[in-house]
Short mmCIF file of C-alpha atoms in Angstrom, two decimals:
data_model
loop_
_atom_site.label_atom_id
_atom_site.label_comp_id
_atom_site.label_asym_id
_atom_site.label_seq_id
_atom_site.Cartn_x
_atom_site.Cartn_y
_atom_site.Cartn_z
CA UNK A 7 126.44 112.47 108.21
CA UNK A 8 125.64 111.22 104.70
CA UNK A 9 126.57 112.79 101.39
CA UNK A 10 122.92 113.84 101.05
CA UNK A 11 123.10 115.65 104.42
CA UNK A 12 126.20 117.56 103.33
CA UNK A 13 124.48 118.46 100.07
CA UNK A 14 121.36 119.75 101.86
CA UNK A 15 123.51 121.84 104.21
CA UNK A 16 125.24 123.49 101.26
CA UNK A 17 121.90 124.13 99.56
CA UNK A 18 120.49 125.66 102.76
CA UNK A 19 123.47 128.00 103.13
CA UNK A 20 123.04 129.26 99.57
CA UNK A 21 119.27 129.40 100.00
CA UNK A 22 119.44 131.62 103.10
CA UNK A 23 121.56 134.18 101.26
CA UNK A 24 119.43 133.93 98.13
CA UNK A 25 116.19 134.67 99.97
CA UNK A 26 117.81 137.39 102.10
CA UNK A 27 119.13 139.36 99.14
CA UNK A 28 116.04 138.76 97.00
CA UNK A 29 113.60 140.18 99.56
CA UNK A 30 115.29 142.41 102.14
CA UNK A 31 116.75 145.14 99.87
CA UNK A 32 113.44 145.68 98.06
CA UNK A 33 111.42 145.63 101.28
CA UNK A 34 113.94 148.03 102.81
CA UNK A 35 113.57 150.40 99.84
CA UNK A 36 109.80 150.33 100.31
CA UNK A 37 110.23 151.20 103.99
CA UNK A 38 112.69 153.99 103.19
CA UNK A 39 110.09 155.65 100.95
CA UNK A 40 107.42 154.94 103.56
CA UNK A 41 109.39 156.50 106.38
CA UNK A 42 110.37 159.54 104.33
CA UNK A 43 106.71 160.20 103.49
CA UNK A 44 105.83 159.79 107.15
CA UNK A 45 108.52 162.12 108.50
CA UNK A 46 109.00 164.70 105.74
CA UNK A 47 107.12 167.23 107.87
CA UNK A 48 110.23 167.32 110.08
CA UNK A 49 112.10 168.93 107.17
CA UNK A 50 109.17 170.98 105.85
CA UNK A 51 108.37 172.57 109.23
CA UNK A 52 111.46 174.75 109.73
CA UNK A 53 111.70 175.33 105.95
CA UNK A 54 108.54 177.43 105.72
CA UNK A 55 105.57 175.16 106.35
CA UNK A 56 104.99 176.39 109.90
CA UNK A 57 105.11 180.01 108.76
CA UNK A 58 103.00 179.55 105.61
CA UNK A 59 100.26 177.61 107.42
CA UNK A 60 100.49 179.50 110.73
CA UNK A 61 101.48 176.49 112.85
CA UNK A 62 102.73 176.82 116.43
CA UNK A 63 105.09 174.15 117.77
CA UNK A 64 102.12 172.36 119.37
CA UNK A 65 100.05 172.57 116.16
CA UNK A 66 103.01 171.27 114.16
CA UNK A 67 103.37 168.39 116.60
CA UNK A 68 99.64 167.69 116.26
CA UNK A 69 99.93 167.62 112.46
CA UNK A 70 102.84 165.20 112.76
CA UNK A 71 101.06 163.01 115.27
CA UNK A 72 97.51 162.87 113.87
CA UNK A 73 98.91 160.56 111.19
CA UNK A 74 99.00 157.85 113.82
CA UNK A 75 95.32 158.10 114.75
CA UNK A 76 94.31 156.81 111.32
CA UNK A 77 97.23 154.40 111.35
CA UNK A 78 96.24 152.84 114.68
CA UNK A 79 92.56 152.35 113.83
CA UNK A 80 93.28 150.21 110.76
CA UNK A 81 96.54 148.52 111.80
CA UNK A 82 95.19 145.15 112.99
CA UNK A 83 92.50 144.80 110.26
CA UNK A 84 95.10 145.61 107.60
CA UNK A 85 97.50 142.93 108.83
CA UNK A 86 94.72 140.35 108.91
CA UNK A 87 93.83 141.32 105.34
CA UNK A 88 97.45 140.80 104.27
CA UNK A 89 97.45 137.35 105.89
CA UNK A 90 94.25 136.48 104.02
CA UNK A 91 94.77 138.05 100.58
CA UNK A 92 98.56 137.82 100.30
CA UNK A 93 101.45 140.24 100.70
CA UNK A 94 101.86 141.03 97.00
CA UNK A 95 98.36 142.41 96.53
CA UNK A 96 98.00 144.09 99.89
CA UNK A 97 101.40 145.78 100.05
CA UNK A 98 100.94 147.06 96.49
CA UNK A 99 97.59 148.56 97.50
CA UNK A 100 99.14 150.23 100.55
CA UNK A 101 102.00 151.73 98.53
CA UNK A 102 99.81 153.24 95.80
CA UNK A 103 97.21 154.68 98.19
CA UNK A 104 99.75 156.28 100.52
CA UNK A 105 101.74 157.69 97.58
CA UNK A 106 98.68 159.47 96.23
CA UNK A 107 97.68 160.93 99.61
CA UNK A 108 101.26 161.92 100.48
CA UNK A 109 101.59 163.84 97.21
CA UNK A 110 98.34 165.74 97.83
CA UNK A 111 99.79 167.20 101.05
CA UNK A 112 101.97 169.41 98.85
CA UNK A 113 98.87 171.44 97.96
CA UNK A 114 97.31 172.06 101.40
CA UNK A 115 96.13 175.68 101.82
CA UNK A 116 95.76 175.71 105.60
CA UNK A 117 96.31 173.81 108.84
CA UNK A 118 92.90 172.12 108.78
CA UNK A 119 93.44 170.50 105.38
CA UNK A 120 96.89 169.40 106.53
CA UNK A 121 95.33 167.65 109.53
CA UNK A 122 92.79 165.84 107.32
CA UNK A 123 95.36 164.59 104.81
CA UNK A 124 97.79 163.50 107.52
CA UNK A 125 94.95 161.48 109.08
CA UNK A 126 94.16 159.91 105.69
CA UNK A 127 97.85 159.20 105.13
CA UNK A 128 97.94 157.20 108.35
CA UNK A 129 94.90 155.21 107.23
CA UNK A 130 96.50 154.53 103.84
CA UNK A 131 99.80 153.37 105.37
CA UNK A 132 98.19 151.23 108.11
CA UNK A 133 99.56 147.72 108.19
CA UNK A 134 102.67 148.30 106.09
CA UNK A 135 105.44 147.83 108.68
CA UNK A 136 103.78 145.00 110.67
CA UNK A 137 102.71 143.47 107.36
CA UNK A 138 106.30 143.26 106.17
CA UNK A 139 107.45 141.94 109.56
CA UNK A 140 104.78 139.24 109.29
CA UNK A 141 105.80 138.56 105.69
CA UNK A 142 109.40 137.97 106.80
CA UNK A 143 108.22 135.17 109.13
CA UNK A 144 106.89 133.37 106.04
CA UNK A 145 110.41 133.25 104.59
CA UNK A 146 112.97 133.25 107.44
CA UNK A 147 113.54 130.89 110.35
CA UNK A 148 114.30 132.28 113.80
CA UNK A 149 118.07 131.95 113.35
CA UNK A 150 118.05 134.42 110.44
CA UNK A 151 115.17 136.66 111.42
CA UNK A 152 116.98 139.44 113.33
CA UNK A 153 119.36 140.06 110.44
CA UNK A 154 116.53 140.04 107.89
CA UNK A 155 114.54 142.46 110.02
CA UNK A 156 117.59 144.69 110.47
CA UNK A 157 117.99 144.96 106.69
CA UNK A 158 114.35 146.07 106.57
CA UNK A 159 114.38 148.36 109.62
CA UNK A 160 117.70 149.96 108.64
CA UNK A 161 115.58 151.99 106.23
CA UNK A 162 114.64 154.16 109.22
CA UNK A 163 118.14 155.64 109.71
CA UNK A 164 118.87 155.47 105.99
CA UNK A 165 115.88 157.72 105.42
CA UNK A 166 117.83 160.43 107.21
CA UNK A 167 121.20 159.51 105.71
CA UNK A 168 119.83 159.59 102.17
CA UNK A 169 116.52 161.35 102.66
CA UNK A 170 117.67 164.31 104.73
CA UNK A 171 120.14 165.66 102.14
CA UNK A 172 117.64 164.94 99.35
CA UNK A 173 114.87 166.70 101.26
CA UNK A 174 117.18 169.62 101.98
CA UNK A 175 118.17 169.90 98.31
CA UNK A 176 114.55 169.64 97.10
CA UNK A 177 113.52 172.38 99.53
CA UNK A 178 116.44 174.64 98.64
CA UNK A 179 116.14 174.30 94.85
CA UNK A 180 112.45 173.38 94.48
CA UNK A 181 111.23 176.90 93.76
CA UNK A 182 113.75 177.22 90.92
CA UNK A 183 112.79 173.84 89.44
CA UNK A 184 109.04 174.47 89.63
CA UNK A 185 108.39 178.24 89.77
CA UNK A 186 105.38 179.22 91.81
CA UNK A 187 105.72 176.33 94.26
CA UNK A 188 107.58 176.85 97.54
CA UNK A 189 110.48 174.56 98.34
CA UNK A 190 108.79 172.61 101.11
CA UNK A 191 105.75 171.89 98.91
CA UNK A 192 107.98 170.69 96.06
CA UNK A 193 109.83 168.37 98.46
CA UNK A 194 106.60 166.76 99.72
CA UNK A 195 105.35 166.22 96.16
CA UNK A 196 108.60 164.63 94.97
CA UNK A 197 108.88 162.31 97.99
CA UNK A 198 105.29 161.06 97.61
CA UNK A 199 105.39 159.93 93.97
CA UNK A 200 107.99 157.10 94.36
CA UNK A 201 105.54 155.12 96.53
CA UNK A 202 103.13 154.84 93.59
CA UNK A 203 105.92 153.54 91.34
CA UNK A 204 107.05 151.00 93.95
CA UNK A 205 103.47 149.83 94.37
CA UNK A 206 103.33 148.83 90.71
CA UNK A 207 106.72 147.08 90.94
CA UNK A 208 105.64 145.29 94.12
CA UNK A 209 102.71 143.68 92.28
CA UNK A 210 105.10 141.93 89.89
CA UNK A 211 108.16 141.40 92.12
CA UNK A 212 106.96 139.89 95.40
CA UNK A 213 105.87 136.29 95.95
CA UNK A 214 103.39 135.55 98.73
CA UNK A 215 104.92 132.27 99.99
CA UNK A 216 107.97 130.10 99.23
CA UNK A 217 105.76 127.48 97.57
CA UNK A 218 104.96 129.89 94.74
CA UNK A 219 108.46 131.32 94.18
CA UNK A 220 109.48 130.79 90.56
CA UNK A 221 112.96 132.08 91.44
CA UNK A 222 113.59 129.09 93.74
CA UNK A 223 114.40 125.58 92.54
CA UNK A 224 112.17 122.68 93.51
CA UNK A 225 114.70 121.43 96.07
CA UNK A 226 115.12 124.91 97.56
CA UNK A 227 111.36 125.25 98.01
CA UNK A 228 111.17 121.84 99.64
CA UNK A 229 113.93 122.57 102.15
CA UNK A 230 112.72 126.07 103.03
CA UNK A 231 109.11 124.99 103.56
CA UNK A 232 110.23 122.00 105.64
CA UNK A 233 112.43 124.18 107.87
CA UNK A 234 109.68 126.73 108.44
CA UNK A 235 107.05 124.09 109.22
CA UNK A 236 109.37 122.22 111.57
CA UNK A 237 109.91 125.42 113.54
CA UNK A 238 106.20 125.97 114.05
CA UNK A 239 106.02 122.86 116.21
CA UNK A 240 102.87 122.79 118.24
CA UNK A 241 101.84 126.20 116.96
CA UNK A 242 99.25 124.55 114.74
CA UNK A 243 97.09 123.79 117.78
CA UNK A 244 95.60 127.30 117.75
CA UNK A 245 95.28 129.75 114.88
CA UNK A 246 92.74 132.08 116.44
CA UNK A 247 93.67 135.74 116.48
CA UNK A 248 92.05 136.19 119.87
CA UNK A 249 94.73 133.94 121.40
CA UNK A 250 97.29 136.62 120.62
CA UNK A 251 95.10 139.64 121.33
CA UNK A 252 94.23 138.39 124.83
CA UNK A 253 97.71 137.27 125.82
CA UNK A 254 99.29 139.53 128.52
CA UNK A 255 102.81 139.06 127.14
CA UNK A 256 101.73 140.51 123.80
CA UNK A 257 100.33 143.62 125.51
CA UNK A 258 103.51 144.02 127.56
CA UNK A 259 105.56 143.83 124.39
CA UNK A 260 103.35 146.52 122.86
CA UNK A 261 103.83 148.81 125.86
CA UNK A 262 107.57 148.17 125.74
CA UNK A 263 107.60 149.14 122.08
CA UNK A 264 105.70 152.31 122.97
CA UNK A 265 108.76 153.61 124.83
CA UNK A 266 111.12 152.87 121.94
CA UNK A 267 108.96 154.51 119.30
CA UNK A 268 108.22 157.49 121.55
CA UNK A 269 111.95 158.17 121.64
CA UNK A 270 112.33 157.55 117.91
CA UNK A 271 109.50 159.85 116.85
CA UNK A 272 110.02 162.61 119.42
CA UNK A 273 113.69 162.82 118.49
CA UNK A 274 113.26 162.34 114.74
CA UNK A 275 110.51 164.90 114.21
CA UNK A 276 112.34 167.65 116.09
CA UNK A 277 116.00 166.89 115.27
CA UNK A 278 116.11 169.28 112.26
CA UNK A 279 114.51 171.95 114.45
CA UNK A 280 117.08 171.28 117.20
CA UNK A 281 119.97 171.63 114.74
CA UNK A 282 118.43 174.77 113.24
CA UNK A 283 118.33 176.11 116.82
CA UNK A 284 122.13 175.90 117.12
CA UNK A 285 122.19 179.53 115.95
CA UNK A 286 120.47 180.69 119.13
CA UNK A 287 122.19 178.18 121.44
CA UNK A 288 125.75 178.25 120.10
CA UNK A 289 125.81 181.15 117.62
CA UNK A 290 126.27 178.77 114.67
CA UNK A 291 123.93 179.08 111.68
CA UNK A 292 123.37 176.44 108.98
CA UNK A 293 121.55 176.55 105.64
CA UNK A 294 118.60 174.24 104.98
CA UNK A 295 120.84 171.89 103.01
CA UNK A 296 123.45 171.87 105.80
CA UNK A 297 120.75 171.06 108.38
CA UNK A 298 119.77 168.08 106.22
CA UNK A 299 123.39 166.91 105.99
CA UNK A 300 123.94 167.25 109.75
CA UNK A 301 120.71 165.37 110.44
CA UNK A 302 122.10 162.49 108.39
CA UNK A 303 125.18 161.99 110.61
CA UNK A 304 123.52 160.32 113.66
CA UNK A 305 121.47 158.06 111.43
CA UNK A 306 124.42 157.05 109.29
CA UNK A 307 126.17 155.76 112.40
CA UNK A 308 122.93 154.12 113.57
CA UNK A 309 122.46 152.30 110.24
CA UNK A 310 125.85 150.62 110.53
CA UNK A 311 125.27 149.86 114.21
CA UNK A 312 121.91 148.20 113.53
CA UNK A 313 123.38 145.66 111.11
CA UNK A 314 126.25 144.67 113.39
CA UNK A 315 124.11 144.58 116.55
CA UNK A 316 121.44 142.42 114.87
CA UNK A 317 124.12 140.02 113.64
CA UNK A 318 125.52 139.82 117.17
CA UNK A 319 122.03 139.05 118.48
CA UNK A 320 121.61 136.24 115.92
CA UNK A 321 125.02 134.77 116.73
CA UNK A 322 124.33 134.81 120.48
CA UNK A 323 120.73 133.66 120.05
CA UNK A 324 119.64 136.28 122.62
CA UNK A 325 117.21 139.18 122.26
CA UNK A 326 116.30 140.64 125.67
CA UNK A 327 119.69 142.09 126.67
CA UNK A 328 120.36 143.05 123.07
CA UNK A 329 117.21 145.16 123.32
CA UNK A 330 117.59 146.61 126.83
CA UNK A 331 121.24 147.74 126.64
CA UNK A 332 121.02 149.99 123.55
CA UNK A 333 117.62 151.34 124.66
CA UNK A 334 119.14 152.52 127.94
CA UNK A 335 122.23 154.00 126.28
CA UNK A 336 120.03 155.77 123.74
CA UNK A 337 118.02 157.55 126.43
CA UNK A 338 121.16 158.79 128.16
CA UNK A 339 122.61 160.08 124.89
CA UNK A 340 119.51 162.06 123.94
CA UNK A 341 119.34 163.91 127.28
CA UNK A 342 123.10 164.51 127.35
CA UNK A 343 122.82 166.25 123.98
CA UNK A 344 120.45 168.83 125.49
CA UNK A 345 123.12 169.95 128.00
CA UNK A 346 126.15 169.88 125.69
CA UNK A 347 128.46 172.89 125.66
CA UNK A 348 129.18 172.86 121.93
CA UNK A 349 127.58 171.80 118.64
CA UNK A 350 130.09 168.93 118.39
CA UNK A 351 129.15 167.50 121.80
CA UNK A 352 125.46 168.00 121.06
CA UNK A 353 125.78 166.03 117.82
CA UNK A 354 127.75 163.33 119.65
CA UNK A 355 124.94 162.96 122.18
CA UNK A 356 122.26 162.83 119.49
CA UNK A 357 124.30 160.25 117.58
CA UNK A 358 124.61 158.01 120.65
CA UNK A 359 120.89 158.45 121.32
CA UNK A 360 119.74 157.65 117.79
CA UNK A 361 122.11 154.68 117.52
CA UNK A 362 120.93 153.22 120.81
CA UNK A 363 117.23 153.56 119.99
CA UNK A 364 117.57 152.09 116.51
CA UNK A 365 119.89 149.24 117.53
CA UNK A 366 117.26 148.07 120.00
CA UNK A 367 114.61 147.54 117.31
CA UNK A 368 115.71 144.33 115.48
CA UNK A 369 116.26 142.40 118.76
CA UNK A 370 112.91 143.68 120.01
CA UNK A 371 111.08 142.22 117.01
CA UNK A 372 112.83 138.93 117.70
CA UNK A 373 110.52 138.59 120.73
CA UNK A 374 107.00 138.71 119.25
CA UNK A 375 108.02 136.85 116.08
CA UNK A 376 109.33 134.00 118.23
CA UNK A 377 106.27 134.05 120.42
CA UNK A 378 103.61 134.03 117.68
CA UNK A 379 102.87 131.95 114.58
CA UNK A 380 100.13 131.66 111.97
CA UNK A 381 97.10 133.96 112.06
CA UNK A 382 97.89 134.76 115.69
CA UNK A 383 101.12 136.32 114.43
CA UNK A 384 99.15 138.53 112.02
CA UNK A 385 96.99 139.88 114.83
CA UNK A 386 99.64 139.88 117.55
CA UNK A 387 102.38 141.61 115.57
CA UNK A 388 99.88 144.25 114.45
CA UNK A 389 98.72 144.77 118.05
CA UNK A 390 102.29 145.23 119.28
CA UNK A 391 102.97 147.69 116.47
CA UNK A 392 99.68 149.49 117.14
CA UNK A 393 100.43 149.99 120.84
CA UNK A 394 103.95 151.13 120.01
CA UNK A 395 102.85 153.55 117.32
CA UNK A 396 100.38 155.21 119.67
CA UNK A 397 103.51 157.04 120.79
CA UNK A 398 103.74 158.49 117.30
CA UNK A 399 100.82 160.77 118.13
CA UNK A 400 101.72 161.43 121.76
CA UNK A 401 105.46 161.96 121.20
CA UNK A 402 105.55 164.81 118.65
CA UNK A 403 102.50 166.55 120.14
CA UNK A 404 103.74 166.42 123.75
CA UNK A 405 107.28 167.39 122.75
CA UNK A 406 105.96 170.36 120.78
CA UNK A 407 103.63 171.42 123.61
CA UNK A 408 106.46 171.28 126.15
CA UNK A 409 108.67 173.27 123.79
CA UNK A 410 106.00 175.99 123.57
CA UNK A 411 105.53 175.92 127.34
CA UNK A 412 109.17 176.00 128.40
CA UNK A 413 110.92 177.48 125.36
CA UNK A 414 113.29 174.49 125.34
CA UNK A 415 113.50 170.92 124.00
CA UNK A 416 114.98 169.62 127.28
CA UNK A 417 111.78 168.64 129.09
CA UNK A 418 110.57 166.64 126.09
CA UNK A 419 113.84 164.71 125.90
CA UNK A 420 113.68 163.88 129.63
CA UNK A 421 110.40 162.10 128.94
CA UNK A 422 112.18 160.14 126.20
CA UNK A 423 114.82 159.04 128.72
CA UNK A 424 112.24 157.92 131.30
CA UNK A 425 110.21 155.89 128.79
CA UNK A 426 113.31 154.21 127.36
CA UNK A 427 114.40 153.25 130.87
CA UNK A 428 110.95 151.82 131.61
CA UNK A 429 110.95 149.82 128.36
CA UNK A 430 114.38 148.38 129.12
CA UNK A 431 113.36 147.53 132.69
CA UNK A 432 110.15 145.80 131.61
CA UNK A 433 112.00 143.67 129.07
CA UNK A 434 114.57 142.53 131.64
CA UNK A 435 112.25 142.06 134.61
CA UNK A 436 109.39 140.40 132.75
CA UNK A 437 110.97 138.51 129.86
CA UNK A 438 114.53 137.65 130.87
CA UNK A 439 114.74 134.16 132.33
CA UNK A 440 111.17 133.36 131.37
CA UNK A 441 110.55 134.60 127.85
CA UNK A 442 113.19 132.63 125.96
CA UNK A 443 112.25 129.36 127.67
CA UNK A 444 108.55 129.79 127.00
CA UNK A 445 109.08 130.94 123.43
CA UNK A 446 110.49 127.56 122.49
CA UNK A 447 107.80 125.42 124.08
CA UNK A 448 104.68 127.59 123.92
CA UNK A 449 104.24 129.24 120.54
CA UNK A 450 100.81 130.76 120.12
CA UNK A 451 98.98 130.46 116.85
#
């Protein structure tokens, strides 16, 4: 190895860290605000929204889930637009539009207007998460991708670690801060406005591709672009989106992701309600702020677990087992929590469940981002995310309907367990032993 080779290796090591810490924290902050806007109904519901608007559990689940109808319709077109017009412009547009719509939900007078604005919110947010996942493939090689994605996706549990206490405090003290507005309305307004601010910052902060990064040196740009292009290999032979949209493996990945997100959304939307129900189940009553703090515990553990599990996946260079194992454990934990004999054991089960579900996500996204490149990645990643997020409508609505029907959350959580088991089984039976080999020699796009 020559002196030049040693020098390039040192530059690459510094470059990987430089890009990681330049992009991932800001993208993660954007996702934290995104996820809080998407899920703030979980905190608003038991804090007065359901009573003020006359929502049953099923109607509340419908309001939570209708977001995803608008989201799903525009998901693929939005990702293709990002690939064409650039991440800086498109992500800024998404942030500003969803921030405006999210803030307007604070003023809904009835259930019908809530449904309309939740639908519009989904349309405004469409393409954000898959757009960022696609954007990360422009900057990170496969060896660093799981960790970069974990630092982005960790915003999901951090939303509850940071967002739940904030939401609880805004609800509890909102009426005093802004007289005449109920606490849950004040919380929704205050959690919607940051997206508009981040949209403006995004316009000036992000760079579409490494070639245009003024914060990289000429040598750093050259090495990063060369590494990314070398990894594409034969992927240049086809850039048609239809190659990804018609590929069976992409559809199977989407259906696998459906099970994971079903568990995430069904659990996340109703966790504050479950904890608030400890009074009836265990004779223990918590204030709104305390419910927010308790909701943060499972997700705090999950946030730490995601980072370490993604790093382990990168070190081992393996994604299928790193997806299937935590998905299975997560399903068991969620159901066990429903049969616990004390609040402590119930929280332990929920913590295991949330940690398992969330730890499975970075390794999962290591599959489609290895399989797809170019424009095919824009369409394929969006399709996988679209199929997965269909569970965002089905999960909360079905869980709420079963709760109304049975008077318990147990039946809804059993469905979570079954779908997580199916997702884990599909990943092992279909992709293990075949997926990793084919990923290296048959990239699409």
